[in-house]
Structure formats: C-alpha cells, structure tokens
Short mmCIF file of C-alpha atoms in Angstrom, two decimals:
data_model
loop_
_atom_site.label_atom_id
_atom_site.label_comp_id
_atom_site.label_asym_id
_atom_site.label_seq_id
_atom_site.Cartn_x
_atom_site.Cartn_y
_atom_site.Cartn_z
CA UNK J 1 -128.24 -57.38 63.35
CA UNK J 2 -131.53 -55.77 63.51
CA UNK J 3 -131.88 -52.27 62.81
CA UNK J 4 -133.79 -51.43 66.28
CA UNK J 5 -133.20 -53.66 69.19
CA UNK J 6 -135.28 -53.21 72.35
CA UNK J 7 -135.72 -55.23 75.46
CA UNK J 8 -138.49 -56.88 75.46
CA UNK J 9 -138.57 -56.72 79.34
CA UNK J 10 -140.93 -57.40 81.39
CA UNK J 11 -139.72 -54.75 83.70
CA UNK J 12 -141.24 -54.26 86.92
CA UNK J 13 -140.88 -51.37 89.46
CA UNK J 14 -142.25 -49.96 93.07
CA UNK J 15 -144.35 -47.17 92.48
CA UNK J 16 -142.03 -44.04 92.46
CA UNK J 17 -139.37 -45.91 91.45
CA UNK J 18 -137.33 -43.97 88.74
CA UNK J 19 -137.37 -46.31 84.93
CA UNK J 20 -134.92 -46.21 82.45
CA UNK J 21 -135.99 -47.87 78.94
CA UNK J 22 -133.41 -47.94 76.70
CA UNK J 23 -132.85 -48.70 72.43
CA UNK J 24 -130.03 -49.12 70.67
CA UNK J 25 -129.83 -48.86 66.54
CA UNK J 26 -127.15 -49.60 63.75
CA UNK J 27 -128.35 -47.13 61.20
CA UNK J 28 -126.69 -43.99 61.07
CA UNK J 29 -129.15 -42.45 59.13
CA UNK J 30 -131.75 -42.44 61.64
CA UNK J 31 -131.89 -38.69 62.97
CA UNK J 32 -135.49 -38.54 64.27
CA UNK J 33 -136.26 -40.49 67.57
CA UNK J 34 -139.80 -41.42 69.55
CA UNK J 35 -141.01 -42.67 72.24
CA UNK J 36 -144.72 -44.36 72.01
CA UNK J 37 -146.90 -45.65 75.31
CA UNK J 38 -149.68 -48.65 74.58
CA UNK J 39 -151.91 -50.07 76.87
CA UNK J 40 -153.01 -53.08 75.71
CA UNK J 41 -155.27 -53.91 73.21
CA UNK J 42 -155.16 -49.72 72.00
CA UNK J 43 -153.37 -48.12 69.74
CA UNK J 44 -149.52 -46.67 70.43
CA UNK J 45 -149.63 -42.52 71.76
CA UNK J 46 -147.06 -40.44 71.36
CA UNK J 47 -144.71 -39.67 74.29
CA UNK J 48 -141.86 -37.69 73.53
CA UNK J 49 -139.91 -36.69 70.08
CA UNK J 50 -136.83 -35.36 69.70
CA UNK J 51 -133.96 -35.27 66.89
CA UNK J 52 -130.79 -34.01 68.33
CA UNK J 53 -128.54 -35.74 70.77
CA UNK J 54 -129.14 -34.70 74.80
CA UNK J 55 -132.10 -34.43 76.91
CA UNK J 56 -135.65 -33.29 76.58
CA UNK J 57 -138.27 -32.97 79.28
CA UNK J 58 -141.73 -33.15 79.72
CA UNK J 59 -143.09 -33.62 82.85
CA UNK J 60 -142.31 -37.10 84.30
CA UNK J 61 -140.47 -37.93 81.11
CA UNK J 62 -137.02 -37.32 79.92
CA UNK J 63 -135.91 -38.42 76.44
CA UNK J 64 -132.23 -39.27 76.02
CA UNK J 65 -129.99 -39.38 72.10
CA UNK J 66 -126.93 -40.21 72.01
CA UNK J 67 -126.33 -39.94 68.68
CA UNK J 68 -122.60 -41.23 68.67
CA UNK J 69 -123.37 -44.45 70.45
CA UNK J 70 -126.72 -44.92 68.85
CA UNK J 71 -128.74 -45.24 71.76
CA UNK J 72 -131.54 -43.81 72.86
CA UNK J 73 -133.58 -43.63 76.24
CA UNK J 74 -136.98 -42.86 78.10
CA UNK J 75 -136.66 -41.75 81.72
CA UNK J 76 -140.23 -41.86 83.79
CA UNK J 77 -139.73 -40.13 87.72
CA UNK J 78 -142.00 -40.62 90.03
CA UNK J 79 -143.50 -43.85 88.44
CA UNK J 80 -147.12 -44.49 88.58
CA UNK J 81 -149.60 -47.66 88.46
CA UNK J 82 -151.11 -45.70 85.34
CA UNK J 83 -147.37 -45.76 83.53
CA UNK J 84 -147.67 -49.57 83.12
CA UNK J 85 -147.92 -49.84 79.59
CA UNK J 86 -145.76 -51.20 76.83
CA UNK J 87 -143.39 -48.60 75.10
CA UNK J 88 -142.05 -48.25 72.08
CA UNK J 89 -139.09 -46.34 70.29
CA UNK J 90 -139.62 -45.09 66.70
CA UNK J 91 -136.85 -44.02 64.95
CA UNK J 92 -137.21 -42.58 61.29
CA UNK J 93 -134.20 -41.22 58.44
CA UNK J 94 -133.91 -38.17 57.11
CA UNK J 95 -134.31 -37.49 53.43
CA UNK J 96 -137.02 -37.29 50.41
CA UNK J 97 -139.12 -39.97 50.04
CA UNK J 98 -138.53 -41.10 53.85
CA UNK J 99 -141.61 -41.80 55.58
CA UNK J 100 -141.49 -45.26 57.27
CA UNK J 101 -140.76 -45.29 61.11
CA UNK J 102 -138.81 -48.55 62.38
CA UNK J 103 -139.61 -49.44 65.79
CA UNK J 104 -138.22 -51.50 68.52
CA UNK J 105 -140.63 -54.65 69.85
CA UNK J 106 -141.31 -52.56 72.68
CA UNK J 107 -140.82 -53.27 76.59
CA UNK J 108 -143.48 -54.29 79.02
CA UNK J 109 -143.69 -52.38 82.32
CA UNK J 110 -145.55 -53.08 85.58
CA UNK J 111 -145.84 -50.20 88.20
CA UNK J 112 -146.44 -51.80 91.11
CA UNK J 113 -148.70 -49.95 94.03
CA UNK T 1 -158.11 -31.22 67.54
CA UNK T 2 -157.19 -34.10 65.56
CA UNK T 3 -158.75 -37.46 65.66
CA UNK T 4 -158.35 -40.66 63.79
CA UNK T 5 -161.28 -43.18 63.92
CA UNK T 6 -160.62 -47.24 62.89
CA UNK T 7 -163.24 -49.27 62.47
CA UNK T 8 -164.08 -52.07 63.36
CA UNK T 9 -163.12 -52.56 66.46
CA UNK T 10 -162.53 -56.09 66.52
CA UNK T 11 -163.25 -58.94 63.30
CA UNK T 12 -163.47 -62.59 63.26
CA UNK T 13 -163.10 -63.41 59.66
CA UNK T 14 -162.93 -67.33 57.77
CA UNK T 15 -160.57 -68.16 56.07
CA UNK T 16 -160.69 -67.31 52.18
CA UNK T 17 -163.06 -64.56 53.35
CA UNK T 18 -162.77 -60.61 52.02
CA UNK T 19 -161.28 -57.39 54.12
CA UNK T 20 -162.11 -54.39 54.31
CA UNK T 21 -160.99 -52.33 56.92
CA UNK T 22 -161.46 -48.24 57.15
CA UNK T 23 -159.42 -45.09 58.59
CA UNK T 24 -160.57 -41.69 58.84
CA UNK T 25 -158.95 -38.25 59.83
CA UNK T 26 -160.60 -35.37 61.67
CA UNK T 27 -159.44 -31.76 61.91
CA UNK T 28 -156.80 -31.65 59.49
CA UNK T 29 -156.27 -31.09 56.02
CA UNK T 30 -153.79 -33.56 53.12
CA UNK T 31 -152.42 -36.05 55.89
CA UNK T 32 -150.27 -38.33 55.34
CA UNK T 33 -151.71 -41.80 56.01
CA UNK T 34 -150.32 -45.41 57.38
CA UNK T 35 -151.20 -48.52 57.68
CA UNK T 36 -149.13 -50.77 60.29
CA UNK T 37 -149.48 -54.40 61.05
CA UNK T 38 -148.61 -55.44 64.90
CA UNK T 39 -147.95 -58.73 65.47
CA UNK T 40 -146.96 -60.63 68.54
CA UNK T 41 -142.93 -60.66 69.30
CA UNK T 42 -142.92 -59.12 65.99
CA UNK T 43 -143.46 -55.19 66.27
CA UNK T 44 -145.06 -52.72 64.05
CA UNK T 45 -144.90 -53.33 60.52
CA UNK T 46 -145.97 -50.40 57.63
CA UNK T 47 -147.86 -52.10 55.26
CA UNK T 48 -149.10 -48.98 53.24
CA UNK T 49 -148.69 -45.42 53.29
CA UNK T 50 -150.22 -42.32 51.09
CA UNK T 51 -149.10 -38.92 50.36
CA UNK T 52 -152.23 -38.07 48.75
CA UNK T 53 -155.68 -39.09 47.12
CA UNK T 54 -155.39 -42.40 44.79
CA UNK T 55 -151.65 -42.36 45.43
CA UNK T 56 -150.21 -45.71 47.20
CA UNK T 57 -147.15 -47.57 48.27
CA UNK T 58 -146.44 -50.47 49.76
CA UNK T 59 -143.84 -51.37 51.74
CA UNK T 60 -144.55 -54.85 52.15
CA UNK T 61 -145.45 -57.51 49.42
CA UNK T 62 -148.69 -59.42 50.55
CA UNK T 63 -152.34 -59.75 49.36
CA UNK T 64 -153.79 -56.74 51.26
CA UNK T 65 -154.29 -53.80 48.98
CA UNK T 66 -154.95 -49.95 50.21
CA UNK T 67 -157.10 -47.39 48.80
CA UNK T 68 -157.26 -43.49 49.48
CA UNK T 69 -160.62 -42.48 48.03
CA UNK T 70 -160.76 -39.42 49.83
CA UNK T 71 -158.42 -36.58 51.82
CA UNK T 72 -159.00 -38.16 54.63
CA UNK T 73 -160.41 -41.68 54.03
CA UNK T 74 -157.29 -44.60 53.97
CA UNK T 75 -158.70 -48.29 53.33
CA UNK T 76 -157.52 -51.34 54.01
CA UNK T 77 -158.48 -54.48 51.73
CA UNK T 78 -157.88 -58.05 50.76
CA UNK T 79 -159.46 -60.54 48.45
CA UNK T 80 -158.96 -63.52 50.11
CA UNK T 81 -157.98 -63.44 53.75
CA UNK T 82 -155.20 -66.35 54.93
CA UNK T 83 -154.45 -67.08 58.37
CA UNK T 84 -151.27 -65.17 58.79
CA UNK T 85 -153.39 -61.89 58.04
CA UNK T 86 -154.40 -62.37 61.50
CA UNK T 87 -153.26 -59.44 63.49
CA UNK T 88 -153.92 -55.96 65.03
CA UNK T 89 -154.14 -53.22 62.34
CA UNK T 90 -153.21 -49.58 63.12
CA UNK T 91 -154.19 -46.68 60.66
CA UNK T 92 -151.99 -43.41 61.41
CA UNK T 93 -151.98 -39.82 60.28
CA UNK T 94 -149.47 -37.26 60.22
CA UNK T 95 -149.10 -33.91 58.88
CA UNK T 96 -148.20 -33.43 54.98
CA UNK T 97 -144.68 -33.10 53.83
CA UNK T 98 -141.93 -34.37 56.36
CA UNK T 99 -143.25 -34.15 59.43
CA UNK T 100 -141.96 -36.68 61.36
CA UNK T 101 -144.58 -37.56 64.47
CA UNK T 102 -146.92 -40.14 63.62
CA UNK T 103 -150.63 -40.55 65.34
CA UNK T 104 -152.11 -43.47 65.78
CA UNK T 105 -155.86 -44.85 65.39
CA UNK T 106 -157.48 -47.46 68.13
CA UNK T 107 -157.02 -50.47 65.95
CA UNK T 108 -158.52 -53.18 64.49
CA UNK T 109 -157.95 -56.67 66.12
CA UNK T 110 -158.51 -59.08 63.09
CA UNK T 111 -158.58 -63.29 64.02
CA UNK T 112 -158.42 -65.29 60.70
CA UNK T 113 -159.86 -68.27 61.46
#
C-alpha cells in the first residue's frame, strides 16, 4: 500500500462548479497536511496548510483533515478556467530529524468555460 | 519577499555527459534547502536536502551529488548523466528549524538523450 494515494483524475468541471480533491494516507505519523497547485511545466505553489483535523478557509479554498480516517481534502467554490492545474497533497511527520514531504501523484483538473 | 531562482530553465544533455544544476534563495536568512525529482506517473521525489552550509543528505541512492557552498546557494551535480536522470528538477526552500511549508523554484526540465 502506498503511503499517499491520490487520484490521478483527469477531473473535469463547468466553470462554477464546486471540486472536491481528495487523499487518503496509511501513516499515522503524518500530522502536517498541504495542498500544492502546478500549471504545467512550473514549479508546485503552495495552496493551503493545515495540521489539525477540520476545516480551514481561504478564499475559494477549503482544506479538509480527518485525522481518524486519514483523509484529507481540497474544496475550490466557484471554480474558474484559471484553477485548471494539477494539485498535489503533501503530507509530512512530526519529529527531529523529519524534513521530507511525501506527496500524492497529484490530480489533473480542467475548468471548463 | 522571498524568491527562489533555478537555473536553467530547460537542458538537453548526452548521455555520459556532466550536471550541474543551481538553486538560489532571496530574502531570507539559513533556509532549509531541497532538491525533488518529478517524474511522469511517478510524483515528487527528495533527492537531497540541507540544514546548513557543507551539510548534506540524501534520501535517495543515485549518481547525482548536492553541494551547499553558500547560505543560500544549493547545487545539483552528476558525473556522468544516464538516461533515467531525465526529469524535471525542483529546488525548494523553507524556513530553518521545523517549519513545515515548503517553496518551490521554477524548475529545471532536464532530457538525457
């Protein structure tokens, strides 16, 4: 089983649709969770960061934990043409020495106008 | 502001051929540094990170090398490039200690050829 697992997608919506993008993860010791946009061919950008279970908000985007399932998700309202991107979750442990984020393969989405 | 320059931009590179490959950090002070591999279906992979000038570690056995000369200098290198070094190289920064978030750079697309 892999540590991360992500659907690959590709997902594609109506603009102002409402997505949901969704990872699940086997290690328990993953406490820190993000959420990272790429358009092609550029490097990944931070979205959203969070480390406790429930919801945070910024703008368009809502980050979900659920720690005791081990599943995390990325809400986008009001989708836009400029949201199509690929995204990635990040997840990273807790303790000395830990510095490596593990991410899922990311999924593709198309906002279509 | 922060900002994280890669170059360059893209590389076409023989076979057998040397790397070198060069990250640099603006507006910040003792970063930590990353280097991530992204290959296709395959996700991001850290190669190298560094908590600090001249020190290393690699998370990945492989003939790439890294090298922090300075605070805010993280290079990339290899001897003799094979084909499967093909790929798109990220450099990322994030603050000393265990901050979590991690920035990334615009990449380098490398084609081993």
């Amino acid at each position: 089983q892999k540590e991360v697992e992500q659907d690959p997608g590709p997902l594609s919506v109506p603009e102002g649709a409402i997505v949901s993008l969704n990872c699940t993860y086997s290690n328990s010791a993953f406490q820190y969770f993000m959420w990272y946009r790429q358009y092609s061919r550029k490097g990944p950008e931070l979205l959203m960061y969070t480390y406790s279970s429930g919801n945070k908000e910024d703008g368009r985007f809502t980050a979900q934990v659920d720690k005791s399932s081990k599943y995390i998700s990325l809400f986008i309202r009001d989708s836009q043409p400029s949201d199509s991107a690929t995204y990635l979750c990040a997840m990273k442990s807790t303790g000395a020495g830990s510095y490596q984020l593990t991410f899922g393969k990311g999924t593709k989405l198309s906002v279509i106008p | 502001s922060q900002t994280i320059h890669q170059w360059p931009a893209t590389l076409v590179q023989p076979v057998g051929s040397p790397l070198s490959l060069e990250c640099t950090v603006e507006g910040t002070s003792n970063p930590n540094l990353y280097w991530y591999r992204q290959a296709a279906g395959r996700g991001l992979q850290l190669l190298f990170y560094s908590v600090g000038i001249g020190q290393i570690s690699s998370e990945v056995p492989q003939n790439l090398s890294a090298s922090r000369p300075q605070d805010r200098q993280f290079i990339l290198s290899s001897k003799k490039l094979l084909l499967s070094d093909s790929g798109f190289y990220l450099c990322a920064w994030s603050r000393g200690g265990l901050y979590n978030e991690q920035f990334f750079g615009p990449g380098t697309r490398l084609t081993v050829l």
